[in-house]
C-alpha positions as a printed Julia matrix, in Angstrom:
795×3 Matrix{Float64}:
  -7.47  -37.11   -9.82
  -8.14  -36.89   -5.91
  -7.79  -34.06   -3.69
  -4.52  -32.51   -2.42
  -4.33  -31.23    1.16
  -0.98  -29.82    2.06
  -0.92  -31.82    5.21
   0.3   -34.29    2.7
   3.94  -32.31    1.76
   5.7   -29.88    3.55
   5.25  -26.51    1.73
   5.16  -23.31    2.87
   1.8   -21.43    2.61
   3.96  -19.22    0.41
   4.8   -22.05   -2.02
   1.19  -23.5    -1.71
  -0.83  -21.12   -3.33
   1.03  -21.23   -6.67
   0.47  -24.73   -7.03
  -2.06  -26.77   -8.87
  -3.01  -30.76   -9.24
  -1.71  -32.62  -12.38
  -4.17  -32.36  -14.7
  -3.76  -34.35  -18.26
  -2.75  -30.92  -19.29
  -0.22  -32.32  -21.0
  -1.25  -35.32  -22.42
  -4.29  -33.11  -24.0
  -1.38  -30.68  -25.32
   0.59  -32.91  -27.18
  -1.62  -34.42  -28.94
  -3.15  -30.83  -30.46
  -0.81  -29.66  -30.54
   1.59  -32.2   -33.1
   4.5   -30.09  -34.74
   5.63  -30.0   -30.12
   7.5   -33.25  -29.93
   7.95  -32.54  -25.76
   5.71  -30.36  -23.29
   5.95  -29.58  -19.19
   5.23  -27.33  -17.34
   6.89  -25.35  -14.28
   7.88  -26.96  -10.97
   8.14  -26.55   -7.6
  11.01  -26.79   -5.68
  10.5   -27.86   -2.31
  12.91  -29.61    1.34
  15.76  -28.01    1.84
  15.01  -25.38   -1.2
  11.77  -24.04   -1.64
  11.44  -22.14   -4.77
   9.11  -21.59   -8.05
  10.7   -22.87  -11.35
   9.44  -21.48  -14.53
  12.08  -20.97  -17.04
  10.82  -23.14  -20.02
  11.82  -24.42  -23.44
  10.44  -21.26  -24.89
  14.02  -20.65  -23.91
  15.53  -22.14  -26.69
  19.07  -21.26  -28.18
  20.0   -20.84  -24.05
  20.34  -23.63  -23.74
  23.23  -23.95  -25.08
  24.6   -22.28  -22.15
  22.2   -23.78  -18.88
  20.05  -27.2   -18.27
  17.14  -24.45  -17.71
  14.51  -27.3   -17.2
  13.39  -30.03  -14.82
  13.43  -33.69  -16.47
  10.05  -34.11  -15.46
   7.66  -33.28  -18.7
   6.15  -35.86  -21.47
   7.64  -37.3   -24.53
   6.48  -38.54  -27.85
   7.11  -41.93  -27.99
   8.5   -40.68  -31.63
  10.72  -39.16  -30.15
  11.95  -40.87  -27.87
  12.8   -43.42  -30.42
  14.42  -40.85  -32.88
  16.78  -39.63  -30.38
  17.53  -43.47  -28.92
  16.64  -42.23  -26.02
  19.01  -41.21  -22.46
  21.76  -41.76  -22.69
  23.26  -44.3   -20.52
  26.83  -44.36  -20.48
  26.42  -40.93  -18.56
  26.43  -41.71  -14.96
  27.29  -37.8   -13.96
  24.04  -36.66  -14.0
  22.52  -33.81  -17.04
  21.46  -36.79  -18.97
  18.29  -34.88  -19.4
  19.72  -31.37  -20.71
  21.85  -33.8   -23.44
  18.38  -34.86  -23.99
  17.06  -31.83  -24.96
  19.8   -30.68  -27.19
  20.78  -34.35  -29.13
  16.59  -33.98  -29.67
  17.33  -30.02  -31.05
  19.53  -31.02  -33.09
  17.11  -33.82  -35.1
  15.1   -30.6   -35.51
  12.82  -31.74  -32.53
  11.55  -29.42  -29.72
   9.04  -28.67  -26.51
   7.14  -26.25  -25.06
   5.9   -25.46  -22.15
   2.63  -24.65  -20.29
   2.07  -21.72  -17.85
   0.83  -23.69  -14.69
   3.03  -25.65  -12.0
   2.56  -29.1   -12.84
   5.15  -30.7   -10.8
   6.56  -31.09   -7.34
  10.81  -31.54   -7.13
  11.99  -32.71   -3.9
  15.39  -31.28   -2.33
  18.53  -32.58   -0.33
  20.4   -30.63    1.4
  23.63  -33.2    -0.14
  21.61  -33.46   -3.71
  24.36  -31.66   -6.14
  27.44  -34.16   -4.21
  26.26  -37.42   -6.0
  26.05  -34.96   -9.58
  29.7   -33.74  -11.13
  27.67  -32.9   -13.9
  26.07  -30.27  -11.82
  28.94  -27.47  -11.53
  32.55  -27.1   -11.04
  35.38  -28.41  -13.87
  33.03  -31.37  -14.79
  29.95  -29.11  -15.42
  32.69  -27.02  -18.1
  33.79  -30.8   -19.11
  30.74  -31.79  -19.8
  29.12  -28.23  -21.4
  32.12  -28.99  -24.2
  31.26  -32.38  -24.78
  27.73  -30.97  -25.46
  29.29  -28.44  -27.57
  31.73  -30.96  -29.67
  29.62  -33.48  -29.89
  26.12  -31.3   -31.49
  28.22  -28.6   -32.48
  25.44  -27.82  -35.25
  23.09  -26.31  -32.94
  26.02  -23.53  -32.04
  25.37  -22.14  -35.12
  23.69  -19.11  -35.0
  19.9   -19.84  -37.48
  20.56  -23.32  -36.11
  17.56  -23.77  -33.15
  14.77  -26.05  -33.95
  11.67  -23.26  -34.25
   8.15  -24.32  -33.59
   5.32  -23.87  -35.72
   2.37  -24.18  -35.05
  -0.04  -26.01  -37.35
  -2.52  -24.42  -38.37
  -6.18  -25.67  -37.81
  -8.97  -25.9   -40.48
 -12.8   -26.34  -39.93
 -13.74  -29.21  -41.49
 -16.94  -31.24  -42.45
 -15.26  -34.68  -42.88
 -13.65  -35.49  -39.69
 -11.25  -38.0   -41.22
  -9.57  -35.7   -43.62
  -8.04  -32.96  -41.09
  -7.87  -34.88  -37.36
  -5.73  -38.16  -38.01
  -6.63  -39.29  -34.59
  -6.33  -43.25  -33.94
  -9.6   -43.05  -32.1
 -12.51  -41.53  -32.12
 -14.38  -43.93  -29.19
 -18.11  -42.25  -31.06
 -18.01  -39.27  -29.9
 -19.68  -36.58  -32.16
 -18.03  -34.1   -34.02
 -16.31  -31.48  -33.07
 -13.96  -28.9   -34.24
 -10.07  -29.33  -35.39
 -11.86  -32.54  -36.61
 -12.95  -34.82  -33.92
 -15.46  -33.96  -31.41
 -13.04  -35.07  -28.82
  -9.0   -36.46  -27.78
  -8.35  -39.57  -28.07
  -8.62  -40.59  -25.28
 -12.43  -41.22  -22.71
 -11.02  -41.11  -19.4
 -13.74  -41.93  -18.2
 -13.62  -41.88  -13.93
 -16.24  -43.52  -11.74
 -18.89  -41.25   -9.86
 -20.11  -41.24   -5.98
 -21.4   -37.93   -5.53
 -23.17  -34.98   -8.12
 -20.48  -33.14   -9.79
 -21.26  -29.65  -11.21
 -19.07  -28.46  -14.0
 -18.3   -24.49  -14.06
 -17.06  -22.52  -17.05
 -16.07  -19.12  -16.27
 -13.83  -17.2   -18.08
 -11.04  -16.16  -15.35
 -10.2   -16.07  -11.75
  -9.7   -12.57  -11.41
 -10.8   -10.47   -7.71
 -13.6    -8.8    -7.57
 -17.53   -9.86   -6.96
 -18.23  -11.84   -9.51
 -15.28  -14.63   -8.11
 -16.07  -13.79   -5.02
 -19.71  -15.67   -5.87
 -18.09  -18.37   -7.59
 -15.69  -19.09   -4.71
 -18.3   -18.84   -2.37
 -19.89  -21.47   -4.38
 -17.55  -23.63   -5.04
 -16.79  -22.92   -1.21
 -20.39  -24.15   -0.38
 -20.8   -27.37   -2.05
 -16.97  -28.86   -1.77
 -17.65  -28.72    2.04
 -21.69  -28.87    2.78
 -23.17  -30.3     0.0
 -26.67  -31.42   -1.54
 -28.54  -32.32    1.82
 -31.82  -34.15   -0.09
 -32.78  -33.3    -3.3
 -37.06  -31.85   -2.77
 -37.98  -33.42   -5.55
 -38.58  -36.93   -6.87
 -37.0   -36.95  -10.33
 -33.31  -38.3   -10.65
 -30.79  -36.3   -10.14
 -28.63  -36.78  -13.14
 -30.59  -38.77  -16.58
 -31.18  -41.95  -16.05
 -30.52  -41.94  -11.8
 -33.85  -42.61  -10.2
 -34.19  -40.9    -7.38
 -33.13  -44.07   -4.91
 -29.55  -43.63   -7.11
 -29.07  -39.4    -6.18
 -30.12  -39.97   -2.27
 -27.32  -42.45   -2.28
 -24.18  -39.3    -3.61
 -22.42  -38.64   -1.01
 -23.08  -34.62    0.71
 -20.08  -32.88   -0.97
 -19.95  -32.05   -4.7
 -17.08  -32.68   -6.79
 -16.31  -29.81   -8.93
 -14.19  -28.76  -12.06
 -13.95  -25.16  -13.08
 -12.66  -24.19  -16.67
 -11.5   -20.82  -17.41
 -11.82  -19.74  -21.21
  -9.51  -16.91  -20.59
  -6.46  -16.54  -18.79
  -6.6   -13.24  -18.66
  -6.64  -13.08  -14.85
  -5.9   -15.42  -12.38
  -5.38  -13.53   -9.09
  -7.38  -15.94   -6.66
  -7.19  -19.43   -9.32
  -5.21  -21.08   -6.56
  -8.21  -19.93   -3.76
 -10.68  -22.25   -6.4
  -7.4   -24.87   -6.41
  -7.52  -24.76   -2.41
 -11.25  -26.77   -2.84
 -10.93  -28.47   -5.95
  -8.12  -29.19   -7.82
 -10.05  -30.21  -11.81
  -9.38  -26.73  -12.91
  -8.16  -25.97  -16.09
  -7.38  -22.56  -17.96
  -7.96  -23.91  -21.6
  -5.47  -21.23  -23.14
  -3.07  -22.47  -21.45
  -2.82  -25.95  -23.6
  -4.98  -25.33  -26.18
  -6.14  -23.92  -29.4
  -9.18  -22.27  -29.48
 -10.3   -24.47  -32.1
 -10.32  -27.42  -29.6
 -12.01  -25.73  -26.94
 -15.65  -27.07  -28.04
 -14.4   -30.46  -27.99
 -11.89  -30.5   -24.61
 -15.6   -29.79  -23.43
 -16.8   -32.62  -24.84
 -14.47  -34.89  -23.14
 -15.2   -33.06  -19.97
 -18.78  -33.99  -19.91
 -18.06  -37.51  -21.1
 -15.29  -37.39  -18.94
 -16.41  -36.27  -16.11
 -20.3   -36.69  -16.32
 -21.36  -33.68  -14.49
 -24.95  -33.51  -12.72
 -25.38  -29.53  -13.97
 -22.92  -27.77  -15.97
 -22.72  -23.66  -15.0
 -22.27  -21.14  -17.43
 -21.01  -17.55  -15.9
 -19.79  -14.38  -17.39
 -18.33  -16.25  -19.94
 -19.56  -14.99  -24.12
 -17.39  -17.94  -25.79
 -19.59  -20.35  -22.96
 -23.09  -18.98  -24.03
 -22.06  -18.93  -28.01
 -21.32  -22.67  -27.5
 -24.61  -23.05  -25.58
 -27.04  -24.65  -28.69
 -23.25  -26.94  -29.39
 -23.19  -28.11  -26.05
 -26.63  -29.03  -26.01
 -26.73  -30.77  -29.43
 -23.17  -33.34  -28.34
 -23.64  -32.42  -24.36
 -26.88  -33.41  -23.85
 -25.91  -35.44  -20.69
 -26.16  -32.28  -17.57
 -29.1   -29.92  -16.6
 -27.53  -26.67  -18.33
 -27.96  -23.31  -16.38
 -26.57  -20.03  -15.97
 -25.9   -17.42  -13.56
 -25.9   -13.74  -14.35
 -25.48  -10.47  -12.05
 -26.16   -7.62  -13.37
 -27.36   -5.78  -17.24
 -24.28   -3.56  -18.7
 -26.77   -1.39  -21.37
 -23.92    0.17  -22.57
 -21.89   -2.89  -23.92
 -23.49   -5.62  -26.61
 -27.42   -4.55  -25.54
 -27.45   -5.5   -21.97
 -24.34   -7.72  -21.57
 -24.08  -11.98  -20.13
 -28.16  -10.88  -19.27
 -28.67  -10.63  -23.11
 -27.11  -13.41  -23.99
 -29.42  -15.33  -21.31
 -32.59  -13.99  -22.9
 -31.49  -14.74  -26.02
 -29.71  -18.74  -25.46
 -32.62  -19.49  -22.94
 -34.9   -21.59  -24.67
 -31.52  -23.8   -24.61
 -31.0   -23.35  -21.4
 -32.47  -25.25  -18.88
 -32.34  -22.99  -16.28
 -32.02  -18.91  -15.39
 -30.47  -17.94  -12.05
 -30.35  -14.64  -11.39
 -28.21  -12.26   -8.79
 -31.72   -9.6    -8.3
 -35.41   -9.45   -9.18
 -34.59   -6.36  -11.14
 -32.56   -8.3   -13.26
 -35.08  -11.14  -13.68
 -37.68   -7.91  -14.38
 -35.57   -6.97  -16.95
 -35.01  -10.29  -18.96
 -38.66  -10.7   -19.07
 -38.69   -7.5   -20.6
 -36.85   -8.24  -22.89
 -38.43  -11.42  -23.87
 -37.29  -13.68  -21.66
 -39.87  -16.21  -19.83
 -40.42  -15.77  -16.25
 -41.1   -19.45  -15.42
 -37.89  -20.44  -16.44
 -35.71  -17.63  -14.27
 -35.06  -18.15  -10.6
 -33.22  -15.59   -8.23
 -30.19  -16.37   -6.1
 -29.29  -13.06   -4.87
 -24.97  -13.73   -3.27
 -24.43  -13.37   -0.31
 -21.44  -13.59    1.89
 -20.24  -15.16    4.92
 -21.16  -14.13    7.86
 -19.44  -16.02   10.08
 -15.56  -14.58    8.11
 -16.97  -10.48    7.7
 -18.25   -9.64   11.04
 -17.24   -6.64   13.53
 -13.84   -6.93   15.36
 -13.11   -4.67   18.12
  -9.59   -5.31   18.05
  -9.02   -5.16   14.54
 -10.45   -2.09   14.75
  -8.24   -0.24   17.32
  -5.44   -2.27   15.99
  -6.52   -0.4    11.65
  -6.91    2.8    13.63
  -3.88    3.03   15.19
  -1.83    1.94   12.29
  -3.01    4.66   10.34
  -3.69    7.19   13.23
  -7.26    7.29   13.14
  -8.61    8.56   16.51
 -10.26    5.2    17.96
 -13.51    6.99   18.73
 -16.93    6.65   18.04
 -17.41   10.33   16.9
 -14.31   10.09   14.61
 -16.42    7.99   11.79
 -14.51    6.59    8.57
 -15.42    6.26    5.63
 -14.91    3.12    3.15
 -13.99    2.78   -0.93
 -13.26   -0.08   -1.94
 -13.16   -0.67   -5.18
 -11.61   -1.17   -8.88
 -10.4     2.31  -10.14
 -12.38    2.57  -13.22
 -15.13    4.12  -14.8
 -17.53    2.03  -12.9
 -16.67    2.73  -10.23
 -16.67    6.01  -10.63
 -13.29    7.3    -7.7
 -13.09   10.61   -9.61
 -16.99   11.3    -7.73
 -15.55    9.84   -4.52
 -12.29   12.38   -4.52
 -14.96   15.32   -4.91
 -17.08   13.68   -2.01
 -14.09   14.15   -0.2
 -13.57   17.59   -1.38
 -16.62   18.85   -0.5
 -16.57   17.23    3.06
 -12.99   18.99    4.06
 -14.04   22.16    2.65
 -17.9    21.52    4.93
 -15.02   20.95    8.14
 -16.6    17.65    8.81
 -14.21   15.27   10.92
 -13.83   13.03    9.29
 -11.5     9.92    7.11
 -11.11    9.04    4.14
 -10.18    5.39    3.16
  -9.29    4.35   -0.62
  -8.36    0.96   -0.93
  -7.8    -0.26   -4.79
  -6.11   -0.52   -7.59
  -6.79   -0.06  -11.76
  -6.45    1.85  -14.91
  -7.17    5.22  -13.13
  -4.96    5.11   -9.91
  -2.57    7.81  -11.81
  -4.93   10.52  -12.16
  -6.7     9.24   -8.41
  -2.35    9.74   -6.9
  -2.41   13.47   -8.69
  -5.85   14.61   -7.25
  -4.63   14.11   -3.7
  -1.81   16.15   -4.68
  -3.45   18.51   -6.13
  -6.03   19.09   -3.45
  -3.6    18.31   -0.17
  -6.17   16.19    1.34
  -4.17   14.17    2.74
  -4.46   14.63    6.81
  -8.2    13.79    5.55
  -7.69   10.51    3.15
  -5.64    8.24    2.65
  -4.74    5.95   -0.04
  -4.21    2.27    0.86
  -3.96    1.04   -2.59
  -4.84   -2.54   -3.77
  -6.24   -5.06   -0.63
  -5.55   -8.71   -0.57
  -8.88  -10.15   -0.34
  -8.47  -12.19    3.53
  -6.7    -9.31    4.18
 -10.81   -7.44    3.78
 -12.72   -7.94    6.43
  -9.88   -6.08    8.52
  -9.3    -3.24    7.0
 -13.54   -2.88    7.07
 -13.11   -3.65   10.48
 -11.8     0.29   11.07
 -14.43    1.22    9.44
 -18.48    3.39    9.98
 -19.65    3.05    5.81
 -18.8     2.06    2.93
 -19.34    4.22   -0.02
 -20.08    2.87   -3.52
 -21.47    5.49   -6.34
 -21.36    2.77   -8.95
 -22.86    3.83  -12.44
 -23.76    0.41  -12.2
 -24.31   -2.62  -10.54
 -26.05   -5.75   -9.43
 -25.95   -6.16   -5.9
 -22.64   -5.16   -4.89
 -20.51   -8.13   -3.18
 -18.61   -5.09   -1.07
 -21.5    -3.75    0.47
 -22.96   -7.39    1.37
 -19.19   -7.6     3.41
 -20.21   -4.1     4.87
 -23.25   -4.77    5.58
 -22.41   -8.52    7.34
 -18.98   -6.62    9.12
 -21.96   -3.46   10.75
 -20.94   -1.53    7.95
 -23.87    1.64    6.74
 -24.07    1.35    2.67
 -23.95    4.83    0.52
 -24.12    3.65   -2.56
 -26.49    4.33   -6.0
 -29.62    2.97   -6.11
 -29.09    0.82   -9.51
 -29.67   -2.37  -10.74
 -31.31   -4.71   -7.48
 -29.21   -2.76   -4.49
 -32.42   -1.58   -3.3
 -33.55   -5.02   -2.28
 -30.59   -6.14    0.02
 -29.8    -1.58    1.7
 -34.05    0.03    3.19
 -33.55    3.07    5.35
 -32.91    1.47    8.46
 -29.56    0.26    6.47
 -28.45    2.44    4.45
 -29.01    5.44    1.91
 -29.36    5.26   -1.69
 -28.99    7.85   -3.75
 -31.32    8.56   -6.42
 -29.59   10.25   -9.94
 -31.23   11.72  -11.94
 -30.36    9.98  -15.04
 -30.67   11.43  -18.89
 -32.16   11.58  -21.38
 -30.87    8.58  -23.85
 -29.14   10.24  -26.63
 -27.58    6.7   -27.51
 -24.57    7.41  -26.87
 -24.34    8.18  -22.89
 -27.29    8.83  -20.47
 -25.23    8.79  -16.53
 -26.31   11.46  -15.04
 -24.2    14.64  -14.72
 -20.94   13.99  -12.63
 -21.65   17.53  -10.35
 -25.09   16.12   -9.16
 -23.42   13.11   -8.25
 -20.87   14.65   -5.52
 -23.54   17.58   -4.52
 -26.18   14.22   -3.85
 -23.22   12.01   -2.4
 -21.62   14.79   -0.2
 -25.43   15.76    1.44
 -25.76   12.44    2.31
 -22.84   11.63    3.73
 -22.6    15.12    5.5
 -26.22   14.14    7.0
 -24.72   10.6     8.63
 -21.24   12.69    9.57
 -23.28   14.45   12.16
 -25.07   11.92   13.72
 -22.5     9.24   14.45
 -24.88    8.26   17.23
 -27.64    6.95   14.5
 -24.59    5.55   11.9
 -23.79    3.22   15.02
 -27.46    2.7    14.91
 -27.73    1.75   10.88
 -24.43   -0.24   10.94
 -26.17   -2.84   13.2
 -29.12   -3.69   11.65
 -27.34   -4.05    8.61
 -25.59   -6.91   10.27
 -28.79   -8.17   12.47
 -30.52   -8.07    8.04
 -27.31   -9.99    6.98
 -26.72  -12.56    9.29
 -31.28  -13.51    9.22
 -31.11  -13.19    5.31
 -28.65  -12.71    3.38
 -25.91  -16.12    4.96
 -23.24  -17.19    2.74
 -25.32  -20.21    3.92
 -28.59  -19.66    2.05
 -27.61  -18.87   -1.29
 -25.17  -22.13   -1.28
 -28.98  -24.03   -0.24
 -31.09  -21.98   -2.89
 -27.97  -22.83   -5.49
 -28.49  -26.57   -4.54
 -32.17  -25.94   -4.56
 -32.16  -24.57   -8.29
 -29.29  -27.05   -9.64
 -32.09  -29.88   -8.76
 -35.12  -28.11  -10.23
 -32.81  -27.44  -13.44
 -32.09  -30.95  -13.16
 -35.78  -31.78  -12.74
 -36.38  -29.08  -15.99
 -33.86  -31.3   -17.83
 -35.29  -35.18  -16.35
 -39.53  -34.39  -17.18
 -38.86  -31.84  -19.9
 -35.83  -31.21  -21.53
 -35.14  -28.89  -23.83
 -35.32  -29.75  -28.01
 -31.7   -29.81  -29.75
 -30.74  -27.98  -32.27
 -29.3   -29.72  -35.51
 -26.34  -30.38  -35.13
 -24.73  -28.93  -38.82
 -26.35  -25.85  -37.15
 -24.54  -26.44  -33.7
 -21.45  -27.11  -35.36
 -21.57  -24.28  -37.39
 -22.91  -21.81  -33.78
 -19.99  -22.96  -32.43
 -17.72  -22.63  -35.89
 -18.75  -18.39  -35.78
 -18.53  -17.82  -31.95
 -14.95  -20.06  -31.9
 -14.4   -16.93  -35.41
 -15.75  -14.66  -32.79
 -13.74  -15.02  -29.75
 -11.04  -15.11  -32.13
 -11.48  -12.01  -33.44
 -12.44  -10.18  -29.51
  -9.66  -11.32  -28.38
  -7.56  -10.02  -31.38
  -9.57   -6.49  -30.64
  -8.7    -6.67  -26.78
  -4.89   -6.67  -27.81
  -5.16   -4.42  -30.34
  -7.01   -2.0   -27.71
  -4.2    -3.28  -25.18
  -1.75   -1.87  -27.84
  -3.69    1.3   -28.28
  -4.53    2.3   -24.47
  -0.38    1.27  -23.89
   0.62    4.24  -26.83
  -1.83    6.69  -25.78
  -0.65    6.31  -22.72
   2.73    6.79  -23.83
   1.54    9.68  -26.22
   0.21   10.73  -22.7
   3.91   10.74  -22.16
   5.47   11.48  -24.52
   3.06   15.16  -24.8
   3.84   15.92  -21.76
   7.9    15.58  -22.77
   7.0    17.72  -25.54
   5.22   19.89  -23.34
   8.48   20.65  -21.14
  10.41   19.99  -24.42
   8.55   23.07  -25.68
   9.02   25.29  -22.7
  12.53   24.16  -22.78
  12.8    25.74  -25.9
  11.04   28.48  -25.34
  13.66   29.16  -22.59
  16.88   27.81  -25.18
  14.9    30.97  -26.83
  14.86   34.23  -24.65
  18.51   32.11  -23.33
  19.47   32.42  -26.59
  18.57   36.3   -26.62
  20.08   37.17  -23.8
  23.5    34.86  -24.5
  23.89   37.27  -27.52
  23.68   40.07  -25.99
  25.62   39.37  -23.47
  27.39   38.41  -26.85
  27.7    42.03  -27.97
  28.76   43.3   -24.53
  31.24   40.77  -24.1
  33.0    41.94  -28.19
  32.45   45.59  -26.75
  34.02   45.02  -23.9
  36.84   43.15  -25.65
  37.38   45.45  -27.94
  37.4    48.19  -25.39
  39.78   45.9   -22.82
  42.28   45.55  -26.35
  42.29   49.72  -26.77
  43.11   48.74  -22.66
  45.56   46.71  -23.48
  47.14   47.9   -26.65
  47.56   51.0   -24.58
  49.24   49.27  -22.16
  51.69   47.94  -24.26
  52.89   51.26  -25.57
  52.84   52.77  -22.04
  54.78   49.27  -20.49
  57.5    50.63  -24.37
  58.18   53.23  -22.72
  58.4    52.97  -19.03
  61.16   50.13  -20.63
  62.26   53.26  -22.91
  62.27   55.59  -19.65
  63.41   52.63  -17.91
  66.5    51.96  -19.91
  67.4    55.91  -20.63
  67.23   56.27  -16.66
  69.94   53.04  -16.04
  72.52   55.23  -18.74
  71.32   58.09  -16.81
  72.24   57.14  -13.7
  75.17   54.72  -15.62
  76.09   58.76  -16.38
  75.57   60.46  -13.14
  77.89   57.74  -11.3
  80.61   58.17  -13.63
  79.96   62.1   -13.71
  80.48   61.88   -9.45
  83.1    60.49   -9.28
  84.52   62.51  -11.49
  83.55   65.47   -9.49
  84.31   64.07   -5.79
  88.24   63.5    -7.03
  87.6    67.27   -8.13
  86.45   68.27   -5.03
  89.39   66.73   -3.47
  91.8    68.45   -5.61
  90.09   71.97   -5.23
  90.38   71.7    -1.56
  94.5    70.23   -1.82
  94.34   73.15   -3.91
  92.4    75.37   -1.37
  95.2    74.14    1.16
  98.14   75.04   -0.88
  96.52   78.18   -2.27
  96.03   79.35    1.54
  99.96   78.29    2.83
 101.04   79.98   -0.18
  99.76   82.47    1.23
 100.7    83.05    4.55
 104.22   82.18    3.2
 103.99   85.42    1.14
 102.27   87.65    3.54
 105.38   86.26    6.22
 108.23   86.93    3.59
 106.7    90.42    1.85
 109.81   93.13    2.01
 108.07   95.73    4.93
 110.06   98.77    3.22
 107.87   98.37   -0.45
 105.43  101.03    0.01
 101.44   99.32    0.15
 101.08  100.79   -4.16
 103.82   98.56   -5.07
 102.43   95.21   -4.19
 101.74   93.3    -6.8
  98.1    92.63   -5.46
  96.6    94.34   -2.72
  93.97   91.91   -0.2
  91.35   93.6    -1.26
  92.64   91.38   -5.43
  93.35   88.73   -4.01
  90.32   88.01   -1.94
  88.55   88.79   -5.41
  90.34   85.87   -7.08
  89.86   83.38   -4.2
  86.12   84.41   -5.11
  86.26   83.85   -8.81
  87.47   80.12   -8.1
  85.34   80.16   -5.68
  82.31   80.59   -8.06
  83.3    78.74  -10.9
  84.12   76.01   -8.77
  80.31   76.07   -7.9
  79.31   75.81  -11.86
  80.88   73.43  -12.92
  79.51   71.55   -9.91
  75.94   72.95  -10.58
  76.42   71.36  -14.14
  77.69   67.92  -12.58
  74.72   64.97  -12.98
  73.62   63.97   -9.68
């Protein structure tokens, strides 16, 4: 395995971090998973197109629609022979797709290791060379496959891989039918090692590290710094005259080149955030759950020891590694076995990893701890101090240094006054219970209530993120506190440059890496006097708060949160009121890191301790346990590991359910409020309904009355129309009568005039048939009768 360099490939920086080296993972996978016919990893596309191709064989029936993987796979010879190889008559591309379907039609299928393991160069004209790749030819090729393998297109006919259940063994040959044994001792799964040795030549010192994962945090930052130092600086000259590895003379040891070759094994794939950082210094990285069953972990470790021939086997923060120490000591006696622990955790398994270190000390060549405080704790628990050495984790003082330009830039970015008297307090940690972000928030709230001038920055993410958001919103601290979220490790030093104080009120710590880094940049640490913090933080460079821990009642011995908040608030207030003192302490903090806690000092100390462990292994080796006992211990360790993984999985599911239940409860509370509101609305609606019904009855009465009035109006209208017709008719008669009367009156007048002229003059007045008065009365009577008739006429 050779070290890869970005110079050898035309990769962009965003792709480089996803690229892993080619390791024997596929070969190991096929040997330990006999149910799989072939295996491959993810693909990196580069050149004309850049991408990470993560489609896999696990997508099963989707292969009926498209070819989801590249042809770069490791295939069993038996599968190739049974399928009959590739269809050589196909010269238009996609022959690998046809091969996968042919294998599936015969009940064989493969799987994918979730790592990028091959590189696929993409050229601008690649697609034009293969007619089956796209267009009409592609559809024709799909129809051809459907006709050739019709059974696959029927529901439920796709082959499923059934993992073979492992059995712990007594007789090697009874369970694991591996074709070669190579004389290796027994391991789990029926064979102690793989069917090949793969012994590598050795020209440099080698280190094998077993850790749980590659998580973003202080422990893995130390691991990364150690790997970087060893890969670039090396062992220098050992101060010991003994051989650096069993069987080697001192002269041979002096012939080793300066840099170390490093192999890293992760026993869990839970968190691989920093994996690419480690790969930039060594390509020999293995994440065991990606390609092994847990029952095969021990024999793969044996394989690595025999293949790589490490001088030192370093265990750090891996519970499974501690449980496998008896097995490794019994079956892999070559390397010196050492461990590195950071801090005790009283609330987890009686002390955490240091307790395991104490329990396994008689099988470890050397215990290395991060602080004198932890060494004292282990001695109190029964360990021998003669095999415990201290190596602080330290910091790269050249990487983490004051940067005035970054300070001005970041302050301008977050609208923070670039004033030496305006102090910025940084809390950079995982938002989890151990780091106590709630204490930080309450301290910031109190400082704001005391009207102190400052800005608080919170950098990090974690399970308490929602509570932090809720707190900031509830108390409206936006003018004093800014939540930055997770900050990439490569950017942390830039954010630190804008700050003056690093605040870390952890419940427990070893010596926090963020305190090292902050002091190196020139920040004043304010933290709890727990673990080994006092070994780094003195009164001249920072403030450590002594917390009044309560008596341990068997449940919780943490100090009261309100007391912590008050003590930290007072401590920070004393600094905020004296900016000049803060800057003086910051300068002394930087000087302390440079003089005693540099990365080079840590690297040289670790190399010296590795040499010391190799000396112990060569001169005063630990007695190995009986192989049978070691094997049983490994079996129990694997069972414990599996059970713990199941428990953690159930715990995560439980937490998810509790979170969902919390959300559901919130929804239920809202639903209850809505129900109460609904009942009120319902009652109001009933009341409105009653009022509506009453109004409707009243309306109906008005409507009936209106209809009656309407009918009366219609009747009156008809009557009036009839009267109008009658009046019109009578009016015509009256007019005729009036005309007749006028005519008659005219005739009468003429008649009178004629009579008057024709009356004899010798007739006396008394003989006149009618006197003038009689004529006048007759005319008046006629006029009155005519007026009476006119009055009776309608209209």
